[in-house]
Amino acid sequence: MDAASKTVSVVIATYNGSVFIEEQLASVINQNFKPIEIIVSDDGSTDETLVLVRSIAKNSEAPIRINVNETNLGFRDNFLKAALSAKGNFVAFCDQDDIWDPEKLERIAKYFKNPNISMIVHAAASLDQSTGKLVKFTQGIRSTGVKPPLSYDPWLTFFGFSIVFRRELLYLADIEARFRDFIVPKEKIAHDRWIVFLGQVVGETAELSLPLVTYRQHATNLFGDGRRSHKGKAHDPIKELDDYITATADMIAVIRDLPDETRAAFPLFDREKAIHFFQRALHQLQQRKQVYVSRDKRRGLLAVVGNIRSGVYRSVHRDAIRWRSIARDLKYCATRS
């Protein structure tokens, strides 16, 4: 089956998005490579969002399916539950307030014929609504190419609007039972972090360095360019480490429970290798925690030195030294009595 015969479903989670939804929908409808459907899942908007979407749907070249949630799900569950109804071979998450380049799906579709690829990600252009400034937002993508499984930091994510993935990822594990978010521990793991986690475990990732979406920065963004912009000033490093430790242990449990049939859809899936990868990451977190629970500055510094010697500060995905982690742990020790 060639790329042209593969299909894409676009999933848009909306909530009071009337200011931007018309422009965003137009940019999706006018794609050179047409989506098989656009699923708009509204989470209880009280503005004109649904009125606008229904009006656009009447004349849309691409079929628009509209779902209105009976109760507010929050964007995480809204995206994932809407995606479960998708019919396309691939699924593209789409925020309500961005603008897609008309070539986005066309360029991504070039990778559809590769059975080893589980997801495709791309760079973006970040638009500051207050200043009109447009800046390339790389997300760490340096060049266009394909990366093997387990090529990313275990806790890395790409923004949802930049991810297109094989629909089969949605059925590997129960979305209702997914683990807590290591960034926002009160919530289940976000839709984009969940898909990136599963995607890099079971297959290759195609990266495109082209900015294929204009990502708006404005006052009502849930997240900005920084993935931690929502955090308050209070910071408990031990609790943060515990949150990461818990989430990473749960990642290992998910991998163990992936069905044996996973390799039928994702030929490169290697369960033992993936478990080992995340076990190493978990061990590193546990060893770093010893720095923070040490009784005094001296013991903390000795723990840092021991971690350096034993390779705790080397990333599991590319064996590079995590200088920022070393600096952070040393800073914590220096401020202790």
XYZ file of N, CA, C and O in Angstrom, residues 1-3 5-11 33 35-37 39 83 86-93 105 108-120 163-170 204 206 266:
196
model
N 0.848 -1.196 0.000
C 0.000 0.000 0.000
C 0.881 1.242 0.000
O 1.759 1.404 0.838
N 0.695 2.135 -0.973
C 1.544 3.314 -1.046
C 1.016 4.410 -0.136
O -0.061 4.320 0.446
N 1.829 5.488 -0.007
C 1.486 6.569 0.922
C 0.158 7.212 0.573
O -0.622 7.586 1.446
N -2.492 5.955 -0.487
C -3.654 5.177 -0.085
C -3.848 5.141 1.427
O -4.833 4.601 1.922
N -2.897 5.683 2.160
C -3.033 5.806 3.610
C -3.879 7.037 3.934
O -3.887 8.015 3.186
N -4.568 6.983 5.063
C -5.471 8.076 5.423
C -5.108 8.676 6.769
O -4.473 8.027 7.606
N -5.539 9.912 6.976
C -5.263 10.637 8.214
C -6.558 11.195 8.782
O -7.347 11.815 8.064
N -6.755 10.977 10.069
C -7.824 11.642 10.805
C -7.207 12.762 11.624
O -6.182 12.569 12.281
N -7.818 13.928 11.573
C -7.362 15.064 12.373
C -8.300 15.217 13.569
O -9.522 15.264 13.405
N -7.728 15.270 14.769
C -8.519 15.374 15.997
C -8.261 16.736 16.641
O -7.124 17.053 17.009
N -2.701 17.473 1.136
C -3.055 16.076 1.370
C -4.277 16.098 2.280
O -4.182 16.450 3.450
N -7.259 15.271 4.768
C -7.594 14.285 5.798
C -8.892 13.576 5.446
O -9.775 14.151 4.796
N -9.011 12.324 5.873
C -10.231 11.568 5.608
C -11.396 12.113 6.435
O -12.562 11.968 6.072
N -11.057 12.747 7.568
C -12.072 13.318 8.455
C -11.408 14.302 9.417
O -10.203 14.226 9.676
N -12.236 15.447 13.258
C -13.065 15.196 14.432
C -12.900 16.381 15.388
O -11.800 16.644 15.888
N -9.738 10.638 19.774
C -8.860 9.911 18.849
C -9.281 8.450 18.713
O -9.089 7.832 17.659
N -11.314 7.698 15.719
C -10.735 8.010 14.410
C -10.745 6.780 13.508
O -10.568 5.641 13.950
N -10.915 7.014 12.204
C -10.957 5.945 11.215
C -9.699 5.889 10.348
O -9.484 4.915 9.626
N -8.882 6.934 10.385
C -7.702 6.990 9.530
C -6.611 6.037 9.965
O -6.563 5.593 11.117
N -5.702 5.712 9.051
C -4.531 4.906 9.400
C -3.617 5.657 10.364
O -2.948 5.051 11.201
N -3.602 6.968 10.217
C -2.811 7.835 11.087
C -3.724 8.866 11.730
O -4.793 9.195 11.188
N -3.286 9.366 12.884
C -4.051 10.372 13.622
C -3.156 11.580 13.863
O -1.987 11.435 14.242
N -3.703 12.764 13.630
C -2.980 14.009 13.883
C -3.718 14.804 14.949
O -4.896 15.120 14.790
N -3.033 15.083 16.054
C -3.600 15.983 17.051
C -3.550 17.410 16.516
O -2.585 17.796 15.832
N 0.471 17.866 6.047
C 0.126 16.453 5.879
C 0.777 15.851 4.637
O 1.145 14.664 4.638
N 4.343 14.974 5.630
C 4.336 13.878 6.592
C 3.971 12.561 5.925
O 4.507 11.500 6.261
N 3.060 12.623 4.949
C 2.572 11.406 4.281
C 3.676 10.631 3.581
O 3.524 9.429 3.312
N 4.803 11.276 3.290
C 5.916 10.589 2.633
C 6.469 9.447 3.484
O 7.155 8.561 2.974
N 6.160 9.481 4.784
C 6.671 8.447 5.687
C 5.644 7.358 5.973
O 5.942 6.396 6.679
N 4.454 7.490 5.439
C 3.389 6.553 5.767
C 3.677 5.124 5.306
O 3.195 4.162 5.905
N 4.424 4.970 4.222
C 4.647 3.636 3.666
C 5.680 2.821 4.448
O 5.818 1.615 4.207
N 6.389 3.461 5.368
C 7.402 2.764 6.165
C 6.725 2.085 7.360
O 6.277 2.755 8.281
N 6.651 0.760 7.380
C 5.935 0.060 8.455
C 6.609 0.146 9.814
O 6.000 -0.178 10.831
N 7.872 0.579 9.834
C 8.600 0.666 11.103
C 8.357 1.970 11.847
O 8.680 2.082 13.029
N 7.800 2.952 11.155
C 7.593 4.261 11.766
C 6.278 4.277 12.543
O 5.221 3.940 12.013
N 6.370 4.648 13.800
C 5.180 4.709 14.654
C 4.624 6.118 14.758
O 3.432 6.308 14.998
N 5.492 7.128 14.584
C 5.019 8.509 14.669
C 5.938 9.433 13.883
O 7.105 9.125 13.644
N 5.369 10.558 13.482
C 6.108 11.593 12.762
C 5.938 12.888 13.546
O 4.831 13.215 13.983
N 2.508 16.179 16.328
C 2.594 14.716 16.291
C 1.536 14.128 15.362
O 0.354 14.461 15.456
N 1.961 13.243 14.467
C 1.057 12.416 13.672
C 1.496 10.974 13.920
O 2.677 10.657 13.803
N 0.564 10.102 14.269
C 0.962 8.764 14.725
C 0.041 7.681 14.185
O -1.101 7.934 13.797
N 0.566 6.457 14.178
C -0.233 5.319 13.750
C -1.376 5.098 14.745
O -1.171 5.068 15.959
N -2.549 4.890 14.208
C -3.737 4.732 15.055
C -3.590 3.560 16.024
O -4.132 3.580 17.145
N -2.816 2.532 15.634
C -2.672 1.353 16.484
C -2.082 1.667 17.856
O -2.292 0.923 18.817
N -1.344 2.781 17.967
C -0.782 3.149 19.271
C -1.869 3.327 20.324
O -1.656 3.052 21.509
N -3.031 3.782 19.896
C -4.118 4.067 20.835
C -4.650 2.810 21.510
O -5.273 2.884 22.578
N 10.052 3.424 15.094
C 10.894 4.552 14.698
C 10.090 5.851 14.694
O 8.864 5.837 14.576
N 9.957 9.564 12.701
C 10.429 10.445 11.633
C 10.375 11.881 12.138
O 9.353 12.305 12.694
N 3.957 -3.391 14.991
C 5.207 -2.641 15.144
C 6.374 -3.630 15.194
O 6.774 -4.087 16.275
